[in-house]
Amino acid sequence: MEEEEAREQKKVSRKKVAVLPWMRSPVDVGSLNKSPLTHLPFLHPRLEAALCSSGIDSLFPVQVAVWQETIGPGSFERDLCVNSPTGSGKTLAYALPIVQILSTRAVKCLRALVVLPTRDLALQVRDVFATIAPAVGLSVGLAVGQSSISDEISMLIERQKPEAGICYDPAEHHSTELQSAVDILVATPGRLMDHINNTKGFTLEHLRFLVVDETDRLLRESYQSWLPTVLQCTSSSVDRLFTYANNPIPSLFGSLKTIRRIGVERGFKSKTYPRLVKMVLSATLTQDPSKLAQLDLHHPLFLTTGQIRYQLPEHLESFKLICEPKMKPLYLVALLQSLQGEKCIVFTSSVESTHRLCTLLKFFGDLGIKIKEYSGHQHQTVRSKTLRAFREGVIQVVVSSDAMTRGMDVEGVRNVINYDKPPYIKTYIHRAGRTARAGNSGRCFTLLHEDEVKGFKKLLKKADIDSCPAHSVPSDSVESLRSIYASALEKLKESVEMEAFKKRKIGFKSKR
């Protein structure tokens, strides 16, 4: 009896998670409406034209809320934390105000840094910035390891041209030869650290904005301690500014310093001005105080959608499909056939599962559906090519590991299929969020064995989802595939053995 009470007590204590005071009273962006660009105060005319030419004529609620807190009355006086469903428009929510503010810059230097956990997501975010930044004369750089480090350096750093009428201090002349070729940098943590540690002329001393997108994942994995390094680089530059202010001897023209107000920001516990403004965003933002403390947030404002912590897109329908043991591939094929070529992403639990399932599906013969795999173990060029073909409709179905769960935006994805049950509610939310984006409708199917149904129901409860109707495929469709399935399994076995042999052969040659 005592043991049972102890177990219950343990369960209760687990549920009690300390929440930071500023997270207890969030601003509900769900109460806002979409806003036409013409109603957006202070929007630069050239930015409005760039948005319209790319098919955007209004902003979603989360974008309106962030605009109000940055360009509007909020004036970026506080750091922003945004917890909003997938597909709600978080990327443009931070890209637009940052570009608007930096449009008045006089000297080109790196002033905004956006950090993302994956290369594919970084490429996507860079494209959003590239849609609007050139309209106001700003340049956007990418540091993700897609090209060689030397190629990246040539794109990020340029030799400084002497300004007419400005005298340079010969003692500091070596530091004036190189300068940033970009105003905004989109980077992955590993390659960012490479440039901080090794690239001459790469500096964060002028940085005004730091965006941490997919925050919970970036805080969960250390990525070579990129965050403390970035914060150290930016804070030390502010410290040096105060040294220069008190000591008039160093030349003010030495390295064309950003013009900064020297003083203390009003009302916020002696924070130096200008501080580094931070924006952190996720569809499943962590509430762990120890993780959030790493960000050193300044009087943060929490923007969220409604009172539920985990939220799915508004127009998403969730279904479960109960499968017979060992027959799951047949149910998947029958389901794909019933979807009649609609764009679909099939999620598996691992890179190995992705490869085997995609290989197996190809052995089913001509299904009338073009299927490709997409995983973190593939080369970047292969993944980019697959993604491009998927966007263009050449490929109808992508089988993916969780490499594609976060942030990836592919227009027209009508269905998501969880071939393997997601282990956590966060995984379900990020997978399901690849459809029903930007106000569109979509469906998420989860294939389950009978013994998985109870656990899946408990998982959905964490997102306050009480109903997940059963979806069925015609039994004759499944039965008609049995003979093909047996043949496909044999071919898969041969394919796996051949791949294993090739790997051993390559390993043997490399040892020799």
XYZ file of C-alpha atoms in Angstrom:
512
model
C 0.000 0.000 0.000
C 2.792 2.400 0.938
C 4.584 1.572 -2.310
C 1.438 2.413 -4.303
C 1.074 5.755 -2.485
C 4.742 6.520 -3.155
C 4.244 5.808 -6.854
C 1.181 8.060 -6.963
C 3.097 10.813 -5.150
C 5.879 10.489 -7.688
C 3.396 10.877 -10.544
C 1.932 14.022 -8.956
C 5.380 15.561 -8.375
C 6.287 14.865 -12.003
C 3.244 16.803 -13.168
C 4.208 19.869 -11.096
C 6.579 21.749 -13.374
C 7.937 25.077 -12.191
C 6.798 27.752 -14.638
C 8.611 31.072 -14.847
C 6.468 34.054 -13.749
C 6.518 35.700 -17.200
C 5.102 32.498 -18.761
C 2.071 32.471 -16.465
C 0.382 35.447 -18.163
C 0.966 35.084 -21.883
C -0.396 37.393 -24.550
C -2.991 35.421 -26.529
C -2.382 36.128 -30.221
C -5.393 33.971 -31.061
C -7.640 36.925 -30.266
C -6.155 38.883 -33.202
C -7.384 38.736 -36.779
C -5.500 38.581 -40.060
C -4.500 42.065 -41.172
C -4.215 43.317 -44.763
C -0.798 44.823 -45.495
C -2.469 48.151 -46.221
C -3.621 48.298 -42.571
C -0.165 47.563 -41.139
C 1.276 50.723 -39.547
C 4.726 51.996 -40.648
C 5.327 49.197 -43.195
C 8.002 50.288 -45.681
C 6.390 50.723 -49.149
C 9.134 48.672 -50.845
C 8.620 45.821 -48.348
C 4.882 45.926 -49.006
C 5.545 45.697 -52.761
C 7.961 42.759 -52.257
C 5.388 40.877 -50.159
C 2.608 41.501 -52.672
C 4.771 40.336 -55.576
C 5.360 37.033 -53.713
C 1.612 36.545 -53.210
C 1.317 37.819 -49.614
C -1.360 40.488 -49.157
C -2.105 40.044 -45.434
C -0.436 38.908 -42.210
C -1.505 36.089 -39.891
C -2.331 36.820 -36.214
C 1.110 35.816 -34.853
C 2.761 38.069 -37.462
C 0.498 40.970 -36.513
C 1.237 40.439 -32.803
C 5.016 40.405 -33.315
C 4.801 43.514 -35.528
C 2.929 45.355 -32.771
C 5.587 44.416 -30.216
C 8.503 45.367 -32.453
C 7.575 48.129 -34.901
C 4.395 49.227 -33.141
C 3.942 50.363 -29.522
C 6.233 47.624 -28.172
C 9.301 49.027 -29.992
C 11.352 45.902 -29.167
C 11.682 47.043 -25.540
C 11.474 43.387 -24.451
C 12.719 40.061 -25.748
C 9.976 37.970 -27.360
C 9.118 34.290 -26.841
C 6.639 32.928 -29.353
C 4.796 29.618 -28.925
C 2.560 29.179 -31.943
C 1.291 26.171 -33.943
C 3.212 24.912 -36.943
C 2.255 26.676 -40.151
C 1.091 29.841 -38.360
C 3.742 32.027 -40.009
C 6.486 32.370 -37.389
C 9.332 32.849 -39.905
C 7.867 35.944 -41.531
C 6.796 37.131 -38.054
C 10.436 37.812 -37.171
C 11.883 38.356 -40.659
C 9.637 41.308 -41.541
C 10.292 43.564 -38.501
C 14.036 42.807 -38.543
C 14.308 43.780 -42.221
C 12.159 46.880 -41.630
C 14.403 48.081 -38.775
C 17.679 47.331 -40.566
C 16.482 49.070 -43.751
C 17.771 52.365 -42.319
C 21.343 51.099 -41.828
C 24.159 53.307 -43.174
C 27.097 50.881 -42.971
C 26.935 47.212 -43.934
C 27.820 44.874 -41.078
C 26.332 41.751 -39.517
C 23.401 42.947 -37.393
C 20.943 40.026 -37.380
C 21.677 36.356 -36.739
C 19.092 33.577 -37.136
C 20.093 30.147 -35.790
C 18.262 26.943 -36.778
C 18.918 23.275 -35.951
C 18.998 21.854 -39.487
C 20.446 22.797 -42.843
C 17.172 22.307 -44.744
C 15.268 24.546 -42.362
C 17.983 27.216 -42.607
C 17.747 27.156 -46.417
C 14.004 27.665 -46.161
C 14.347 30.607 -43.741
C 17.031 32.192 -45.923
C 14.574 32.092 -48.832
C 11.984 34.001 -46.759
C 14.522 36.723 -45.954
C 15.710 36.787 -49.576
C 12.124 37.549 -50.670
C 12.018 40.872 -48.798
C 15.537 41.986 -47.790
C 16.851 43.008 -51.263
C 13.864 45.358 -51.640
C 15.449 47.674 -49.045
C 19.075 47.071 -50.007
C 19.932 44.421 -47.397
C 21.909 41.273 -48.132
C 21.347 37.848 -46.575
C 24.048 35.230 -45.978
C 23.921 31.511 -45.309
C 26.300 29.485 -43.135
C 25.177 25.859 -43.057
C 28.014 23.814 -44.522
C 26.220 23.349 -47.832
C 29.350 24.570 -49.633
C 33.007 24.527 -48.575
C 34.129 26.821 -45.761
C 36.252 28.856 -48.210
C 33.232 29.428 -50.492
C 31.149 30.524 -47.508
C 33.867 32.920 -46.351
C 34.022 34.543 -49.783
C 30.249 35.135 -49.609
C 30.241 36.402 -46.005
C 33.419 38.518 -45.845
C 34.667 41.206 -48.217
C 37.651 43.538 -48.272
C 36.682 46.959 -46.987
C 36.945 49.892 -49.391
C 38.430 53.076 -47.844
C 35.811 55.759 -47.299
C 36.590 59.170 -48.717
C 37.253 61.820 -46.070
C 37.766 59.337 -43.197
C 41.155 58.938 -41.589
C 42.041 55.447 -40.381
C 44.283 54.708 -37.448
C 47.340 52.846 -38.841
C 47.604 50.891 -35.592
C 44.169 49.363 -36.260
C 44.431 49.213 -40.048
C 44.669 45.427 -40.076
C 41.173 45.185 -38.576
C 39.658 47.468 -41.233
C 40.700 45.377 -44.228
C 37.891 42.836 -43.826
C 34.197 43.430 -43.205
C 30.894 41.610 -43.398
C 29.372 41.230 -46.846
C 25.943 40.533 -45.315
C 23.530 42.323 -42.996
C 21.614 39.190 -41.978
C 23.036 35.710 -41.445
C 21.021 32.470 -41.318
C 23.137 29.696 -39.808
C 23.265 26.275 -38.232
C 25.148 26.122 -34.907
C 28.096 23.994 -36.037
C 29.029 26.102 -39.050
C 28.407 29.295 -37.066
C 31.015 28.149 -34.531
C 33.450 27.420 -37.373
C 33.225 31.039 -38.514
C 33.400 32.488 -34.992
C 36.551 30.501 -34.221
C 38.369 30.544 -37.551
C 37.116 33.148 -40.041
C 39.085 36.402 -40.148
C 36.823 39.428 -40.305
C 33.796 37.543 -38.940
C 32.498 39.421 -35.921
C 29.310 39.689 -33.873
C 30.255 43.028 -32.311
C 27.527 44.897 -34.242
C 24.817 42.277 -33.696
C 21.435 43.767 -32.806
C 19.088 40.792 -33.275
C 19.437 37.128 -32.337
C 16.662 34.757 -33.427
C 16.631 31.232 -32.002
C 14.156 29.284 -34.124
C 13.019 25.798 -33.023
C 14.277 26.837 -29.591
C 13.492 23.654 -27.677
C 15.630 21.554 -30.004
C 18.513 24.056 -30.041
C 18.537 24.184 -26.233
C 18.250 20.413 -25.861
C 21.440 19.774 -27.829
C 24.571 21.765 -26.993
C 25.922 22.136 -30.570
C 29.473 22.990 -29.435
C 28.200 25.519 -26.833
C 27.204 27.943 -29.579
C 24.767 29.950 -27.398
C 27.141 30.967 -24.579
C 29.769 31.754 -27.214
C 27.423 34.076 -29.138
C 26.271 35.808 -25.953
C 29.883 36.230 -24.833
C 30.890 37.723 -28.195
C 28.052 40.255 -28.141
C 28.293 41.209 -24.461
C 32.054 41.769 -24.655
C 31.547 44.140 -27.595
C 29.182 46.273 -25.489
C 31.721 46.275 -22.638
C 34.377 47.572 -25.047
C 32.049 50.398 -26.089
C 31.892 51.650 -22.519
C 35.682 51.519 -22.363
C 35.896 53.671 -25.491
C 33.344 56.120 -24.081
C 35.387 56.671 -20.938
C 38.731 56.789 -22.732
C 38.800 59.231 -25.687
C 42.280 58.190 -26.869
C 41.315 55.290 -29.270
C 40.306 56.448 -32.745
C 36.537 56.394 -33.264
C 37.105 55.643 -36.936
C 39.318 52.620 -36.292
C 36.878 49.963 -37.466
C 33.781 51.988 -38.377
C 31.943 51.073 -35.174
C 28.169 50.988 -35.247
C 26.817 54.230 -33.813
C 25.337 53.280 -30.430
C 23.758 55.232 -27.643
C 25.925 54.888 -24.576
C 23.881 54.676 -21.430
C 21.423 52.577 -19.484
C 18.122 51.425 -20.924
C 15.250 52.951 -19.054
C 13.427 50.947 -16.424
C 15.127 47.585 -16.840
C 17.653 46.980 -14.079
C 20.692 48.776 -15.505
C 20.843 46.855 -18.783
C 23.313 48.467 -21.166
C 21.933 50.024 -24.342
C 21.722 48.949 -27.060
C 21.258 45.438 -25.843
C 21.088 42.350 -28.021
C 17.415 41.836 -28.831
C 16.382 38.179 -28.783
C 13.440 36.337 -30.292
C 12.857 32.665 -29.480
C 10.223 30.634 -31.288
C 8.772 27.130 -31.414
C 5.519 25.250 -31.826
C 6.424 23.379 -28.610
C 8.383 25.924 -26.575
C 10.011 24.438 -23.498
C 8.890 25.609 -20.050
C 12.032 24.308 -18.349
C 13.471 27.281 -16.372
C 17.042 25.922 -16.483
C 16.949 25.718 -20.297
C 15.339 29.125 -20.766
C 17.887 30.659 -18.372
C 20.622 29.903 -20.937
C 19.098 32.561 -23.220
C 19.572 35.374 -20.669
C 16.267 36.894 -21.758
C 15.559 40.543 -21.080
C 12.154 41.236 -19.465
C 10.613 38.631 -21.840
C 7.123 38.850 -23.285
C 5.409 35.511 -23.954
C 3.180 35.333 -27.027
C 1.113 32.192 -27.466
C -2.072 30.923 -29.103
C -4.728 30.131 -26.521
C -4.260 28.526 -23.120
C -3.299 25.018 -24.324
C 0.451 24.398 -24.317
C 0.507 21.996 -27.263
C -1.617 23.118 -30.183
C -2.308 21.608 -33.581
C -3.269 23.607 -36.693
C -6.888 24.749 -36.591
C -8.009 22.886 -39.723
C -6.234 19.590 -39.076
C -8.189 16.325 -38.819
C -6.566 13.417 -36.945
C -7.357 9.747 -37.668
C -6.100 6.376 -36.473
C -5.857 3.321 -38.729
C -5.811 -0.025 -36.894
C -3.607 -2.593 -38.666
C -3.196 -6.315 -38.315
C 0.229 -7.370 -36.967
C 2.935 -7.657 -39.661
C 0.530 -6.274 -42.253
C 1.243 -2.581 -41.739
C 2.952 -2.047 -45.169
C -0.184 -3.367 -46.889
C -2.404 -0.950 -45.002
C -0.039 1.885 -45.886
C -0.118 1.040 -49.592
C -3.928 0.712 -49.533
C -4.187 4.092 -47.780
C -1.837 5.771 -50.270
C -3.880 4.380 -53.154
C -7.095 5.681 -51.593
C -5.573 9.182 -51.347
C -5.334 9.164 -55.164
C -2.011 10.918 -55.634
C -2.486 13.740 -53.103
C 0.782 15.113 -51.707
C 1.714 13.089 -48.644
C 4.562 12.708 -46.138
C 5.043 9.323 -44.432
C 6.993 9.474 -41.170
C 9.011 6.618 -39.695
C 10.893 6.251 -36.410
C 14.452 6.213 -37.817
C 16.707 6.706 -40.827
C 17.016 2.905 -41.237
C 13.237 2.439 -41.160
C 12.831 5.196 -43.734
C 15.262 3.541 -46.137
C 13.794 0.050 -45.737
C 10.181 1.178 -46.051
C 10.872 3.244 -49.168
C 12.807 0.341 -50.719
C 9.954 -2.050 -49.901
C 7.337 0.263 -51.445
C 9.295 0.393 -54.693
C 9.141 -3.419 -54.883
C 5.328 -3.297 -54.918
C 5.449 -2.592 -58.634
C 3.709 0.258 -60.398
C 1.435 1.851 -57.791
C 0.856 4.932 -59.944
C 2.517 7.020 -57.218
C 6.031 8.483 -57.335
C 7.718 7.773 -53.952
C 11.096 9.008 -52.661
C 12.911 8.846 -49.323
C 14.200 11.856 -47.398
C 16.465 11.506 -44.364
C 19.345 13.095 -42.496
C 21.812 10.483 -43.783
C 21.377 11.575 -47.398
C 23.688 14.127 -48.985
C 22.338 17.678 -48.986
C 22.123 17.821 -52.800
C 19.993 14.643 -52.830
C 17.646 16.012 -50.169
C 17.350 19.379 -51.946
C 16.575 17.661 -55.248
C 13.890 15.478 -53.596
C 12.346 18.479 -51.863
C 12.271 20.490 -55.092
C 10.587 17.619 -56.976
C 8.088 17.218 -54.117
C 7.238 20.917 -54.194
C 6.783 20.821 -57.970
C 4.500 17.767 -57.756
C 6.855 15.413 -59.629
C 6.928 13.300 -56.452
C 3.631 12.650 -54.660
C 4.872 10.781 -51.562
C 7.963 11.376 -49.431
C 8.978 8.787 -46.834
C 10.902 10.634 -44.150
C 12.647 10.260 -40.849
C 12.099 13.062 -38.345
C 14.591 15.148 -40.356
C 11.523 16.708 -41.970
C 9.344 17.214 -38.917
C 10.444 20.672 -37.840
C 9.546 23.818 -39.683
C 9.680 22.364 -43.192
C 7.078 24.059 -45.348
C 5.942 22.329 -48.547
C 2.901 23.881 -50.157
C 0.016 21.577 -50.954
C 0.763 18.722 -48.527
C -2.717 17.388 -47.843
C -1.826 14.347 -45.737
C 0.667 13.226 -43.118
C 0.945 9.530 -42.236
C 2.640 8.314 -39.065
C 3.814 4.888 -40.183
C 5.497 4.512 -36.775
C 3.642 5.860 -33.753
C 5.307 9.083 -32.538
C 6.984 8.540 -29.152
C 6.124 11.998 -27.757
C 3.350 14.552 -28.185
C 5.925 17.069 -29.440
C 6.880 14.664 -32.229
C 3.215 14.228 -33.173
C 2.669 17.999 -33.270
C 5.706 18.684 -35.445
C 4.920 15.800 -37.810
C 1.226 16.677 -38.130
C 2.172 20.317 -38.644
C 3.557 19.591 -42.113
C -0.048 19.796 -43.328
C -2.955 22.183 -42.604
C -0.505 25.088 -42.787
C -1.328 28.779 -43.281
C -5.044 28.250 -42.708
C -5.398 25.328 -45.141
C -7.006 21.996 -44.227
C -5.153 18.707 -43.853
C -5.298 15.205 -42.378
C -2.960 13.206 -40.163
C -3.274 9.392 -40.150
C -1.504 7.247 -37.556
C -1.071 3.525 -38.220
C -1.437 1.485 -35.015
C -1.515 -2.096 -33.832
C -4.285 -2.903 -31.329
C -1.849 -2.849 -28.394
C -0.715 0.704 -29.306
C -4.169 2.314 -29.264
C -4.312 2.950 -25.509
C -0.860 4.590 -25.413
C -1.704 6.734 -28.443
C -4.910 7.960 -26.809
C -2.923 8.929 -23.706
C -0.391 10.762 -25.905
C -3.101 12.845 -27.603
C -4.580 13.755 -24.222
C -1.496 15.899 -23.593
C -2.664 18.169 -26.405
C -6.278 18.065 -25.151
C -7.310 15.905 -28.124
C -10.176 13.733 -26.900
C -11.358 12.381 -30.230
C -9.379 10.614 -32.950
C -11.820 8.736 -35.220
C -10.868 5.408 -36.749
C -10.200 5.417 -40.474
C -10.520 2.245 -42.499
C -9.332 1.104 -45.896
C -11.305 -1.454 -47.951
C -10.366 -4.980 -46.841
C -10.344 -6.221 -50.450
C -7.668 -3.591 -51.246
C -5.464 -5.038 -48.512
C -6.133 -8.656 -49.568
C -5.324 -7.960 -53.214
C -1.827 -6.833 -52.200
C -0.856 -9.965 -50.210
C 0.854 -11.853 -53.051
C 2.765 -8.750 -54.187
C 3.780 -8.150 -50.551
C 5.373 -11.593 -50.214
C 7.421 -11.003 -53.358
C 8.376 -7.469 -52.227
C 9.622 -8.811 -48.880
C 11.914 -11.290 -50.632
C 13.328 -8.545 -52.853
C 13.825 -6.288 -49.792
C 15.769 -9.055 -48.036
C 18.062 -9.437 -51.078
C 18.508 -5.652 -51.304
C 19.453 -5.335 -47.607
C 21.969 -8.197 -47.903
C 23.521 -6.619 -51.013
C 23.847 -3.229 -49.295
C 25.446 -4.855 -46.232
C 27.931 -6.661 -48.513
C 28.866 -3.414 -50.271
C 29.418 -1.661 -46.942
C 31.698 -4.465 -45.736
C 33.613 -4.310 -49.011
C 34.078 -0.532 -48.747
C 35.136 -0.899 -45.089
C 37.689 -3.553 -46.021
C 39.171 -1.358 -48.789
C 39.412 1.665 -46.490
C 41.268 -0.418 -43.853
C 43.736 -1.623 -46.478
